[in-house]
Coordinates of C-alpha atoms in Angstrom, one line a residue:
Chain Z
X775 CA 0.0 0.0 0.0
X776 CA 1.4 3.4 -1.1
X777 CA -0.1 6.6 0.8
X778 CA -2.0 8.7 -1.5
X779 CA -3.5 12.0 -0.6
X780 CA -7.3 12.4 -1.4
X781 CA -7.9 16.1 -2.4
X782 CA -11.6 17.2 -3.7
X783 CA -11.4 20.9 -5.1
X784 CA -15.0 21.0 -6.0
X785 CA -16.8 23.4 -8.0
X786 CA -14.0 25.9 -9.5
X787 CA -13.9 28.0 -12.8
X788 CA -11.3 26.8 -15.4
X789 CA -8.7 28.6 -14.9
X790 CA -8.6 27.8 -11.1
X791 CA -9.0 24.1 -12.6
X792 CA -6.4 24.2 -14.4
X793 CA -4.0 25.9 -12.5
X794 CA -4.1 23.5 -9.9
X795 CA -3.4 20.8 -12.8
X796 CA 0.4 23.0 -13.2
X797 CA 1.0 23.4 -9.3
X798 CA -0.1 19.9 -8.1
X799 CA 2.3 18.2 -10.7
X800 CA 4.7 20.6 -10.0
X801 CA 4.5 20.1 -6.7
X802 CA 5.4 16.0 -7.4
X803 CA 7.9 17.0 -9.8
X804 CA 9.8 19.4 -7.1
X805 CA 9.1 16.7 -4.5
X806 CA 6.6 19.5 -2.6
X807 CA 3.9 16.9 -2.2
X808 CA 3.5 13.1 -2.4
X809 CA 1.1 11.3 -4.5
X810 CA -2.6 12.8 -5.0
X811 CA -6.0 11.8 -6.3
X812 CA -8.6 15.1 -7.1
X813 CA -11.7 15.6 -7.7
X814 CA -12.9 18.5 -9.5
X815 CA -15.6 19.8 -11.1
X816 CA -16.1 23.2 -13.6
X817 CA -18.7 25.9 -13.9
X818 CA -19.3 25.8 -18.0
X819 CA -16.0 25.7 -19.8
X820 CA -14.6 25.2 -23.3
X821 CA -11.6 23.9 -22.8
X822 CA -9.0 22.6 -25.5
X823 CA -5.9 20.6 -25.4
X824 CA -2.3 22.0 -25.3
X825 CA -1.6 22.3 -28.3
X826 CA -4.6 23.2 -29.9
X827 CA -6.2 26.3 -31.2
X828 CA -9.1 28.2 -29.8
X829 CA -10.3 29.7 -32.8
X830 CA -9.7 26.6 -35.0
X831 CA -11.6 24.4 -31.9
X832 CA -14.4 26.5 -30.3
X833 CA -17.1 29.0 -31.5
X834 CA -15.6 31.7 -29.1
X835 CA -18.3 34.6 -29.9
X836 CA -20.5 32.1 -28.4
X837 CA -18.5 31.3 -25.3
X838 CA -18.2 35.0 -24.8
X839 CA -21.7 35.6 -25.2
X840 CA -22.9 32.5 -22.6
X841 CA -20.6 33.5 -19.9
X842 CA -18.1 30.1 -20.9
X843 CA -14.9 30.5 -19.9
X844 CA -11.8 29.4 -22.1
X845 CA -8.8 28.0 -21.0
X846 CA -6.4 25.7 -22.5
X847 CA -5.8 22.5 -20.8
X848 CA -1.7 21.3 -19.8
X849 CA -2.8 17.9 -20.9
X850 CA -2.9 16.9 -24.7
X851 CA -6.1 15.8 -26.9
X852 CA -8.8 17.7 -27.9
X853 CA -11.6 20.3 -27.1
X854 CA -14.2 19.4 -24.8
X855 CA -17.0 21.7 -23.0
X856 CA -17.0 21.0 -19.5
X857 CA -20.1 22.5 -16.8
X858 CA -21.1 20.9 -13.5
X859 CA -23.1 17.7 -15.0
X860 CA -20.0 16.3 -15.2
X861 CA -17.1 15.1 -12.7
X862 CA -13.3 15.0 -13.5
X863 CA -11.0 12.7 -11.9
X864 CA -6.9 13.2 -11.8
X865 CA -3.9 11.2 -10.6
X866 CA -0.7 12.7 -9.9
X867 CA 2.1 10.8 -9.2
X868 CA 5.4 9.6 -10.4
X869 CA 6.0 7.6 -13.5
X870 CA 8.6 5.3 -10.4
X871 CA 5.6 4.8 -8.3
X872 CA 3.2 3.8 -11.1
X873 CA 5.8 1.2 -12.0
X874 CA 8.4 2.2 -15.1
X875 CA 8.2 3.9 -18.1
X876 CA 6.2 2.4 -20.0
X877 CA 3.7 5.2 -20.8
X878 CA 1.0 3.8 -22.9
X879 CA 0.5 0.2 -20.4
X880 CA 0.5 3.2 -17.6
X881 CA -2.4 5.4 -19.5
X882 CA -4.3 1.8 -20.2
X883 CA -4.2 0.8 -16.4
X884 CA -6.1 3.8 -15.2
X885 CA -7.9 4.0 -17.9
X886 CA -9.6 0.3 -17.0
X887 CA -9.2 1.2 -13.1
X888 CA -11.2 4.2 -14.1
X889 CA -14.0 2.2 -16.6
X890 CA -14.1 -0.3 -13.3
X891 CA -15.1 2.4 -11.0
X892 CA -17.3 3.3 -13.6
X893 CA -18.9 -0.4 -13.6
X894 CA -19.5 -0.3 -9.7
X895 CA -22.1 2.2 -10.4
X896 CA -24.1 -0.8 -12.6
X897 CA -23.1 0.3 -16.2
X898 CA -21.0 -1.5 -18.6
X899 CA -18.3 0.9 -18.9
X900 CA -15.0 -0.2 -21.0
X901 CA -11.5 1.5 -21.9
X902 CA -11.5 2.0 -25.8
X903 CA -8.1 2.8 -27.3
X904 CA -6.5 5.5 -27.4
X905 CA -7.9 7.0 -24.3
X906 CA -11.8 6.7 -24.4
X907 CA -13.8 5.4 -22.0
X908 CA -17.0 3.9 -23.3
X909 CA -20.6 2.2 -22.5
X910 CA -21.7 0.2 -26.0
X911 CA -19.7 2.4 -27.8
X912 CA -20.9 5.7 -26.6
X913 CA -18.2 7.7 -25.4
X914 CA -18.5 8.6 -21.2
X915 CA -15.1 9.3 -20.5
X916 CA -12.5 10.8 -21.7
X917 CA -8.7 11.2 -20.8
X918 CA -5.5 12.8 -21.2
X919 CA -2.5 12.9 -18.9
X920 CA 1.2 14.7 -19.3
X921 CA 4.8 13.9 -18.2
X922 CA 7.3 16.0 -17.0
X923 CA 10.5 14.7 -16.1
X924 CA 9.5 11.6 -13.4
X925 CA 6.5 13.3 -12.4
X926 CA 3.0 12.8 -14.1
X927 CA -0.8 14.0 -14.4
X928 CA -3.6 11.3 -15.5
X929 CA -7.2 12.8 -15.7
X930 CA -9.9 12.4 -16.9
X931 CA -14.0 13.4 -17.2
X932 CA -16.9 11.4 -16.1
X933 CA -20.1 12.5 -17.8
X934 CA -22.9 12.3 -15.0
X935 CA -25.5 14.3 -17.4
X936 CA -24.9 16.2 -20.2
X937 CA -26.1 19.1 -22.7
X938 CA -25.5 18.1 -26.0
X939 CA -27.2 20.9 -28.1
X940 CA -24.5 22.9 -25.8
X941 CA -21.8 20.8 -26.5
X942 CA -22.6 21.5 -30.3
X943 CA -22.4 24.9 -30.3
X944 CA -19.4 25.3 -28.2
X945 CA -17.1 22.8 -29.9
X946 CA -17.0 22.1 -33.5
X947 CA -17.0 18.7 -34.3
X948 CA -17.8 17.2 -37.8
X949 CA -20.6 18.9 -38.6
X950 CA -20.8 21.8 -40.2
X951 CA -24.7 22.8 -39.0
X952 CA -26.8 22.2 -36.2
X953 CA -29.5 20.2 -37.5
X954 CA -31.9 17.8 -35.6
X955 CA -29.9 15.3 -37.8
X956 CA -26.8 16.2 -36.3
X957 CA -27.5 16.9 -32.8
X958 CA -28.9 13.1 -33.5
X959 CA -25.6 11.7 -34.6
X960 CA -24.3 14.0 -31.8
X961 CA -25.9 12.2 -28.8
X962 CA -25.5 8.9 -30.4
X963 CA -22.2 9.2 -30.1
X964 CA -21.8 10.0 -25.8
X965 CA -23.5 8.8 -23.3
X966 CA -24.5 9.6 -20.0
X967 CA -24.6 8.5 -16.2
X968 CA -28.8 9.3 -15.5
X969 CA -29.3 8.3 -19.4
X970 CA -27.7 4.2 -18.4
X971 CA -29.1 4.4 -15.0
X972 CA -32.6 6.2 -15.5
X973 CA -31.7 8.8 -12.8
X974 CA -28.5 10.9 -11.6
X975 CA -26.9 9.0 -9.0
X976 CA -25.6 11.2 -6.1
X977 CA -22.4 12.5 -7.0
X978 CA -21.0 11.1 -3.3
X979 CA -21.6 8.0 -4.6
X980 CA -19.5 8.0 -8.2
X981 CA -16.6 9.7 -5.8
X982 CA -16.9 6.7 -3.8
X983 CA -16.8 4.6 -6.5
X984 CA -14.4 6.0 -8.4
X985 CA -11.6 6.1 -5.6
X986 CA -12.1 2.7 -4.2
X987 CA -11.6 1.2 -7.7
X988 CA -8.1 3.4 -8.1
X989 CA -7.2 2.1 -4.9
X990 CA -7.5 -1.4 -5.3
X991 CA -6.0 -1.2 -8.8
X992 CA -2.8 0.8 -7.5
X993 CA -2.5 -0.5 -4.2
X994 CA -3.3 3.4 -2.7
X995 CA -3.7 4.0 1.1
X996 CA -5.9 7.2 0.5
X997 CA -6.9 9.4 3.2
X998 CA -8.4 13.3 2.9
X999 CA -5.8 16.0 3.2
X1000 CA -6.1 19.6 2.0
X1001 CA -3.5 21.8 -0.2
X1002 CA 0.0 22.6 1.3
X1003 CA 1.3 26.1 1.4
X1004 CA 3.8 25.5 -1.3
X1005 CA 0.8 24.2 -3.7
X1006 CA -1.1 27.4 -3.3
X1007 CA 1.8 30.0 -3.3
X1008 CA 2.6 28.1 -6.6
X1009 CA -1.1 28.3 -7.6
X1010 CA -1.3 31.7 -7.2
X1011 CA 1.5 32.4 -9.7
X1012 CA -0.6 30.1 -12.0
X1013 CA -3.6 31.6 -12.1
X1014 CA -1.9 35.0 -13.1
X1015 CA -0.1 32.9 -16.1
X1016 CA -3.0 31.3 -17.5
X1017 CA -5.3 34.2 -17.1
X1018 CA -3.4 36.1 -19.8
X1019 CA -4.4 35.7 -23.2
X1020 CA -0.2 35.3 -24.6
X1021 CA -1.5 31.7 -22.4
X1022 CA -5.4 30.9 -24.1
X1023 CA -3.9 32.0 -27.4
X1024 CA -0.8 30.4 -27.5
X1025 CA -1.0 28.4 -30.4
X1026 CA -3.4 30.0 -33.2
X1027 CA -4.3 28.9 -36.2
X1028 CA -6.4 29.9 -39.3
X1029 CA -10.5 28.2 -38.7
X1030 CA -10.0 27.6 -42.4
X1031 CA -7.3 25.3 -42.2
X1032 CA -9.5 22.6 -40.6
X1033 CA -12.7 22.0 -42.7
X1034 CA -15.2 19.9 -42.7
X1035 CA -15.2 17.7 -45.4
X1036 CA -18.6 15.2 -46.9
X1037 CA -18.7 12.3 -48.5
X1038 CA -20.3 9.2 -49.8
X1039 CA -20.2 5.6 -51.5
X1040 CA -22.8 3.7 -52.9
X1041 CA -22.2 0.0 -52.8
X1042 CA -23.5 -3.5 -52.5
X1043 CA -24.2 -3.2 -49.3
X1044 CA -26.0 0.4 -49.0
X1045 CA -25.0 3.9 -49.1
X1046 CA -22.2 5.4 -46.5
X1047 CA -22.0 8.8 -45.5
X1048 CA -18.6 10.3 -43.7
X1049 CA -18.3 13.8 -42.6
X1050 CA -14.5 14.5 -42.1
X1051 CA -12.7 16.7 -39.9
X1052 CA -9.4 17.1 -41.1
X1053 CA -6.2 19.5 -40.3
X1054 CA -5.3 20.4 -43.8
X1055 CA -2.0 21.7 -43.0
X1056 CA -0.8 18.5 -41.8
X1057 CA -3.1 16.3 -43.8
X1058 CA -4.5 14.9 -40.6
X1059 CA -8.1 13.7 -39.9
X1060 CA -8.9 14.6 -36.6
X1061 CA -12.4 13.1 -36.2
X1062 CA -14.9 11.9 -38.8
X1063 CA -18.7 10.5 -38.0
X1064 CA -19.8 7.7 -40.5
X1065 CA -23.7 7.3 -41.0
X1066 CA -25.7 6.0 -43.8
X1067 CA -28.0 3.4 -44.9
X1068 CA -26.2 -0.1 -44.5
X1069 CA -26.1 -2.8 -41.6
X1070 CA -23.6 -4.1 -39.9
X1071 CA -24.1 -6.4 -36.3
X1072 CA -23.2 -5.1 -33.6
X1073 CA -24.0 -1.7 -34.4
X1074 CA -21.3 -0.1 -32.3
X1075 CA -18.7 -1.4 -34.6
X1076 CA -19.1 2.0 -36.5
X1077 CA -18.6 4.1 -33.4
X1078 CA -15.4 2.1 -33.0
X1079 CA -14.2 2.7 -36.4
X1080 CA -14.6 6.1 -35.6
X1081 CA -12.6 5.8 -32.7
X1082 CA -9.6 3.6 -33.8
X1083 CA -9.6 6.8 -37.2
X1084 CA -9.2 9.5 -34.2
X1085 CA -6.2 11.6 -35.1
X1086 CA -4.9 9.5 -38.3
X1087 CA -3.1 11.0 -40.8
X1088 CA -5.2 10.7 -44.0
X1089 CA -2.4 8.6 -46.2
X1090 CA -2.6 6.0 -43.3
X1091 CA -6.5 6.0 -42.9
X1092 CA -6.8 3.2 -45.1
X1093 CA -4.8 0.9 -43.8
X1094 CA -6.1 1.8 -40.5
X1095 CA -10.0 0.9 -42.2
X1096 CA -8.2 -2.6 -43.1
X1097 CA -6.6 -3.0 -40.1
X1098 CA -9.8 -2.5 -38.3
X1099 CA -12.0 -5.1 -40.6
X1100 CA -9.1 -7.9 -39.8
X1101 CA -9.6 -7.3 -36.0
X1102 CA -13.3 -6.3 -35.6
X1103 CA -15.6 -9.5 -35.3
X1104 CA -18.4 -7.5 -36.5
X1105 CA -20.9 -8.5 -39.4
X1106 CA -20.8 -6.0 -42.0
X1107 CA -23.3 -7.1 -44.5
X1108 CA -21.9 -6.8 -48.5
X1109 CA -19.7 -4.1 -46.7
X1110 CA -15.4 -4.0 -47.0
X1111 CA -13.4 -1.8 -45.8
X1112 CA -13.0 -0.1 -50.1
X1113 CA -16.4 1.1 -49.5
X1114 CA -15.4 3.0 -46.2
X1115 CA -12.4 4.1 -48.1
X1116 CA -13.6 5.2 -51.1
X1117 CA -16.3 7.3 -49.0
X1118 CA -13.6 8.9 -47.5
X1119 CA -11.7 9.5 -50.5
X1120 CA -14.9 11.2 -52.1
X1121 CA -14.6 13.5 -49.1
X1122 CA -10.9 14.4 -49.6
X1123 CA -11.4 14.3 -53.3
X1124 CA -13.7 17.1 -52.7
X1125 CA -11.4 19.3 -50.9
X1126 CA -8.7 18.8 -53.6
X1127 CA -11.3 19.8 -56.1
X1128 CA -12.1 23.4 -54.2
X1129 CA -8.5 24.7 -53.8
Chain B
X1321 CA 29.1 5.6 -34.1
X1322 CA 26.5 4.2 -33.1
X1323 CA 24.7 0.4 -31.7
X1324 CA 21.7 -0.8 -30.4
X1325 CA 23.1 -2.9 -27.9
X1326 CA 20.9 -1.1 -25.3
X1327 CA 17.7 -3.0 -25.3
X1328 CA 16.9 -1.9 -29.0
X1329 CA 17.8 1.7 -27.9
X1330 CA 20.2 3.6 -30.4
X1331 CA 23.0 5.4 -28.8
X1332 CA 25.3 8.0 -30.7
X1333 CA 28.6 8.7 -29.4
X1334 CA 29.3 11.6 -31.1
X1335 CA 26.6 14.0 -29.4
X1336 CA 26.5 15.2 -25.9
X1337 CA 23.4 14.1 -23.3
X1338 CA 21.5 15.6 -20.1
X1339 CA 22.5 13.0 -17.1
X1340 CA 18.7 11.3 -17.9
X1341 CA 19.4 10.8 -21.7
X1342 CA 15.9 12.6 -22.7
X1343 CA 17.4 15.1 -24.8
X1344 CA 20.9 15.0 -26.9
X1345 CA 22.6 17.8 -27.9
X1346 CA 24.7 18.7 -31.2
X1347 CA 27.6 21.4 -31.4
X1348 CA 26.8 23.6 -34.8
X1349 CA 29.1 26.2 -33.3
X1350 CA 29.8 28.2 -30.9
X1351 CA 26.7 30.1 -30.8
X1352 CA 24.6 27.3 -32.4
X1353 CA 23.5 24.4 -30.8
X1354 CA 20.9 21.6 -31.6
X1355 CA 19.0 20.1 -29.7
X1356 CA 17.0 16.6 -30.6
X1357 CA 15.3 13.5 -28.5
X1358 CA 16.4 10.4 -27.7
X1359 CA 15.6 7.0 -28.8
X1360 CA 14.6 6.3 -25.0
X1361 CA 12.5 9.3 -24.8
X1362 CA 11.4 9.1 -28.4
X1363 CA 10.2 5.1 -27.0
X1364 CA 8.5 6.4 -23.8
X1365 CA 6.1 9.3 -25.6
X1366 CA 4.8 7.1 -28.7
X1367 CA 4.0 7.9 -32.0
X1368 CA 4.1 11.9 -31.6
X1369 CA 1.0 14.1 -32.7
X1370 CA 2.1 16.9 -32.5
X1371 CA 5.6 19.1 -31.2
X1372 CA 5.6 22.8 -30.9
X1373 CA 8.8 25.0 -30.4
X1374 CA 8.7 28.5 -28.6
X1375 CA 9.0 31.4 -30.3
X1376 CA 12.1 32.4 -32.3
X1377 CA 14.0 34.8 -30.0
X1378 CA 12.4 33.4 -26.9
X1379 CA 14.7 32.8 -24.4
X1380 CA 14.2 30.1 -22.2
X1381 CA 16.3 29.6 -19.0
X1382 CA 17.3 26.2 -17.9
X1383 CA 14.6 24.0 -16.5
X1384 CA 11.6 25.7 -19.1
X1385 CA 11.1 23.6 -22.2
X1386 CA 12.5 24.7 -25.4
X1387 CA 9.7 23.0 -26.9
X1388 CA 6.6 20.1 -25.9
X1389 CA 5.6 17.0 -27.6
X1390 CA 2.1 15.4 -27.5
X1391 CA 1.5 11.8 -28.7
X1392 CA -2.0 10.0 -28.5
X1393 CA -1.9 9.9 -24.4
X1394 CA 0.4 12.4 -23.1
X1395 CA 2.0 15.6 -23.6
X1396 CA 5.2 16.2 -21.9
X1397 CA 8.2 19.2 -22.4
X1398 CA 11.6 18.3 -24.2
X1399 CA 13.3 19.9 -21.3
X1400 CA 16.2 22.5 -21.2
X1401 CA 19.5 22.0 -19.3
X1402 CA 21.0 25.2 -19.9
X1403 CA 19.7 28.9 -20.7
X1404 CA 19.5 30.0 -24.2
X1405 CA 17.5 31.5 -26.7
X1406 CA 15.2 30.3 -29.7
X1407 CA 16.3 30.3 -33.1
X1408 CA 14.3 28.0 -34.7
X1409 CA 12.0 25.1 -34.6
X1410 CA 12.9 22.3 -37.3
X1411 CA 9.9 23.1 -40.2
X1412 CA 10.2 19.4 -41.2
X1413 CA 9.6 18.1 -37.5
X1414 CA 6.7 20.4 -36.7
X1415 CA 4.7 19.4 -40.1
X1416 CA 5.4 15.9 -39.5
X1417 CA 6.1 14.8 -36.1
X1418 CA 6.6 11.2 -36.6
X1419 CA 10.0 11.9 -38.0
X1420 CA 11.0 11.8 -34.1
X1421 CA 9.7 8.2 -34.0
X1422 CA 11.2 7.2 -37.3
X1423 CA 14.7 8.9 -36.6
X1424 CA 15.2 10.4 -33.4
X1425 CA 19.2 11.4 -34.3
X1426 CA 18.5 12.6 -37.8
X1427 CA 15.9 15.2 -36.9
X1428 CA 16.6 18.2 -34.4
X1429 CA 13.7 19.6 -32.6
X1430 CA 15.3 23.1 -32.2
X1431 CA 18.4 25.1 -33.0
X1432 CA 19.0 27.6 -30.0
X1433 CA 21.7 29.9 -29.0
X1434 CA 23.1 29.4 -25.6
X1435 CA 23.6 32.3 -22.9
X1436 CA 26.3 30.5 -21.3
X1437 CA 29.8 29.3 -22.0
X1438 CA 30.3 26.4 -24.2
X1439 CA 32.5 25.3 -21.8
X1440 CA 30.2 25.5 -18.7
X1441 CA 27.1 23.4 -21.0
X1442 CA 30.0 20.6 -21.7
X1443 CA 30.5 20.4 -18.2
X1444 CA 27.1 20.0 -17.4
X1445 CA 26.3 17.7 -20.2
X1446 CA 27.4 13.5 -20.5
X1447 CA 29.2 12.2 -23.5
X1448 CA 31.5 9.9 -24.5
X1449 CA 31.8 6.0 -22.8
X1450 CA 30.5 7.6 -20.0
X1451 CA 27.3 8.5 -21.6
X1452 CA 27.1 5.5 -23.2
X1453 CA 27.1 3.7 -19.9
X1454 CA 24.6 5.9 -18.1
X1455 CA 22.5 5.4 -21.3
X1456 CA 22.5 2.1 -21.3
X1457 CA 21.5 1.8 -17.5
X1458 CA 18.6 3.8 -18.0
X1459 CA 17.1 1.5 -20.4
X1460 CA 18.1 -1.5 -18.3
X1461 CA 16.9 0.2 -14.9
X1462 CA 13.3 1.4 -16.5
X1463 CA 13.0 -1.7 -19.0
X1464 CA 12.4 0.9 -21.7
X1465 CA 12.5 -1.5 -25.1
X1466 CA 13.1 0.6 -27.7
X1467 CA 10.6 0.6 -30.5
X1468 CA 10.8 2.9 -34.3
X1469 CA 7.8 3.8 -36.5

């Protein structure tokens, strides 16, 4: 057993949030404080990943205009919109204490720690590569973590309830309207505590739930302790640093190099639609949704394809499709992977067409 | 020179190290150095997403990253053992970060200046047998395997 502090922050605007993200792991890094599971939870927040853009990510005249605050996260992935429905989780620790170096076994362990806390509360919550968690295919977690030197931060978000319309209009994600279509294809694709369970269970309770399954998993001896002195001296100097803009708007970059892209393929098997979200400077797809009119048993396999094309750059996509078809188990009827590919091509074909 | 000798990890003896062989370093000149990953630290992130450099000009003081790195899971700084300032980031690095997984020696990150004597970096810096050797027990000590793209 390994003594780990239990810290709950509660209900704190983003930059607060994620301020204490910086000091807490500095604090392990600096050997100011010992190991440390939070809590935390956000008043409405867009909030992106490190190295992402705010104007490229987030509709920011409408975060100004609905009182959402923007911050960039130190962790890496993408944008999400974060407001009290939903519960975040972090570890901080060192990468000696979690057992080695091996970064992407470490991510995967708390990752199903986390999806087994998840499952105490009676829903069938999984890890889904990279760093999903996910309840029959519906996305209800997900994660991020980041390394510096020895010391490291794992966290990630538990979706208790959720607004998706909001979510629509904060983020962008592979859409390029709100339709009742989309904000469909939207909420088919997360999923939510009191959706699975009928009700919102108390929040107490996922805590509870939550922290005994990262202590049985990682051995922890956790007992409530507040911040230290040298956590909020250096959280203090955070909070000015991250309030400034040189901070939000590090890393800008043009809206227009990351369209959204259409496409479709009529084959044997029925028509597919695939709405692309690509970074065009680095010929990257960053997310795509795939709909249409064909069948394939389970029906979650397509939320996995769309998972396993997360952040692919485009000249690997199809052998990432065919990689996907060998492993996947699932019946696609008079469907290959071609016809996915060629869908997507149509979409890309498109863009090459407009320049 | 170079051999793999070190669990699959590449080692290069011709380039100087930080005593946890995360970064290497490259003499250009005097006033230019360049600065690069490791196979070991190249291993630990995983197929990189996405790397960004400070600003040119920037000056970064020993202990702030001259640049961070992001692969599918984690984001983490390529850290800074002495101070110097920005010159540039490596164009072909930040369009296609993979190059750090494919070839960690053949692709600098950054090319900075430094603010201190050449002669007080060496000193702080490994090379040599003797880097070789504390290279080598790092991969042993944290079972890192080294794998390319």
């Amino acid at each position: 057993m390994t003594k780990w502090r239990l810290l709950d922050t509660g209900l704190l605007g983003a930059t607060e949030n994620i301020a204490y993200n910086q000091a807490l792991l500095d604090a392990v890094r600096e050997g100011q404080a010992g190991n440390t599971l939070r809590f935390l939870r956000f008043r409405p927040s867009a909030l992106i990943g490190y190295h992402q853009s705010p104007r490229q990510e987030l509709n920011l005249a409408y975060c100004e205009e609905h009182g959402i605050e923007v911050q960039r996260r130190i962790t890496g992935g993408g944008a999400i919109y974060f407001d009290e429905t939903q519960l975040g989780w972090e570890l901080y620790t060192t990468k000696q204490a979690m057992g080695g170096a091996d970064m992407g076994r470490l991510a995967e362990r708390i990752c199903n720690a986390a999806a087994e806390g998840i499952r105490k509360l009676g829903v069938e919550a999984y890890f889904r590569p990279r760093n999903d968690i996910e309840v029959g295919g519906r996305k209800i977690s997900g994660t991020g973590g980041i390394m510096d030197g020895d010391a490291i931060l794992y966290q990630g978000t538990l979706l208790l309830d959720f607004d998706v319309e909001r979510m629509f209009r904060v983020l962008r994600i592979p859409a390029e309207k709100i339709s009742d279509k989309n904000l469909k294809a939207a909420r088919d694709r997360v999923v939510t505590l009191r959706e699975l369970l009928g009700e919102l269970p108390p929040l107490e309770e996922v805590k509870v739930a939550i922290a005994e399954s990262f202590a049985e998993h990682f051995g922890m001896d956790l007992a409530p302790a507040p911040l230290n002195d040298w956590e909020r001296a250096r959280h203090r100097e955070v909070v000015e640093e991250f309030s400034s803009p040189d901070w939000i708007h590090l890393n800008e970059r043009p809206r227009e190099e990351a369209p959204v892209l259409q496409g479709f393929h009529k084959g044997k098997g029925g028509l597919i639609r695939v709405s692309l979200w690509v970074d065009s400077a680095r010929d990257h797809l960053k997310q795509i949704w795939i709909t249409g009119d064909f069948f394939v048993t389970p029906k979650r396999a397509v939320l996995d394809l769309e998972a396993a094309l997360k952040d692919t750059p485009l000249d690997q996509v199809p052998e990432r499709i065919r990689a996907f078809f060998a492993d996947s188990g699932a019946q696609w009827m008079m469907l290959g992977p071609d016809d996915f590919i060629q869908a997507i091509d149509s979409a890309v074909a498109a863009r090459e067409a407009a320049v | 020179m170079s051999g793999t000798d070190c669990n699959g990890c590449e080692f290069r003896d011709d380039l100087l190290y930080d005593d946890e062989y995360q970064i290497w370093v490259a003499v250009e000149s005097e006033d230019v150095l360049r600065i690069g990953m490791t196979d070991l630290s190249q291993t630990i992130a995983g197929r990189i997403l996405h790397v960004r450099v400070r600003r040119p000009g920037t000056v970064r003081p020993k202990g702030k990253p001259v640049a961070t790195l992001e692969s599918g899971k984690w984001a983490g700084p390529v850290p800074n053992v002495f101070d110097c300032e920005i010159i540039e980031g490596n164009h072909a690095v930040l369009e296609d970060p993979s190059l750090l997984n494919k070839d960690p020696y053949e692709h600098w990150i950054a090319r900075v200046k430094p603010l201190e004597s050449l002669d007080a970096i060496r000193a702080r810096l490994v090379s040599g047998e003797a880097a070789r050797k504390g290279y080598c027990e790092r991969a042993v000590r944290e079972d890192i395997h080294c794998k390319r793209l």
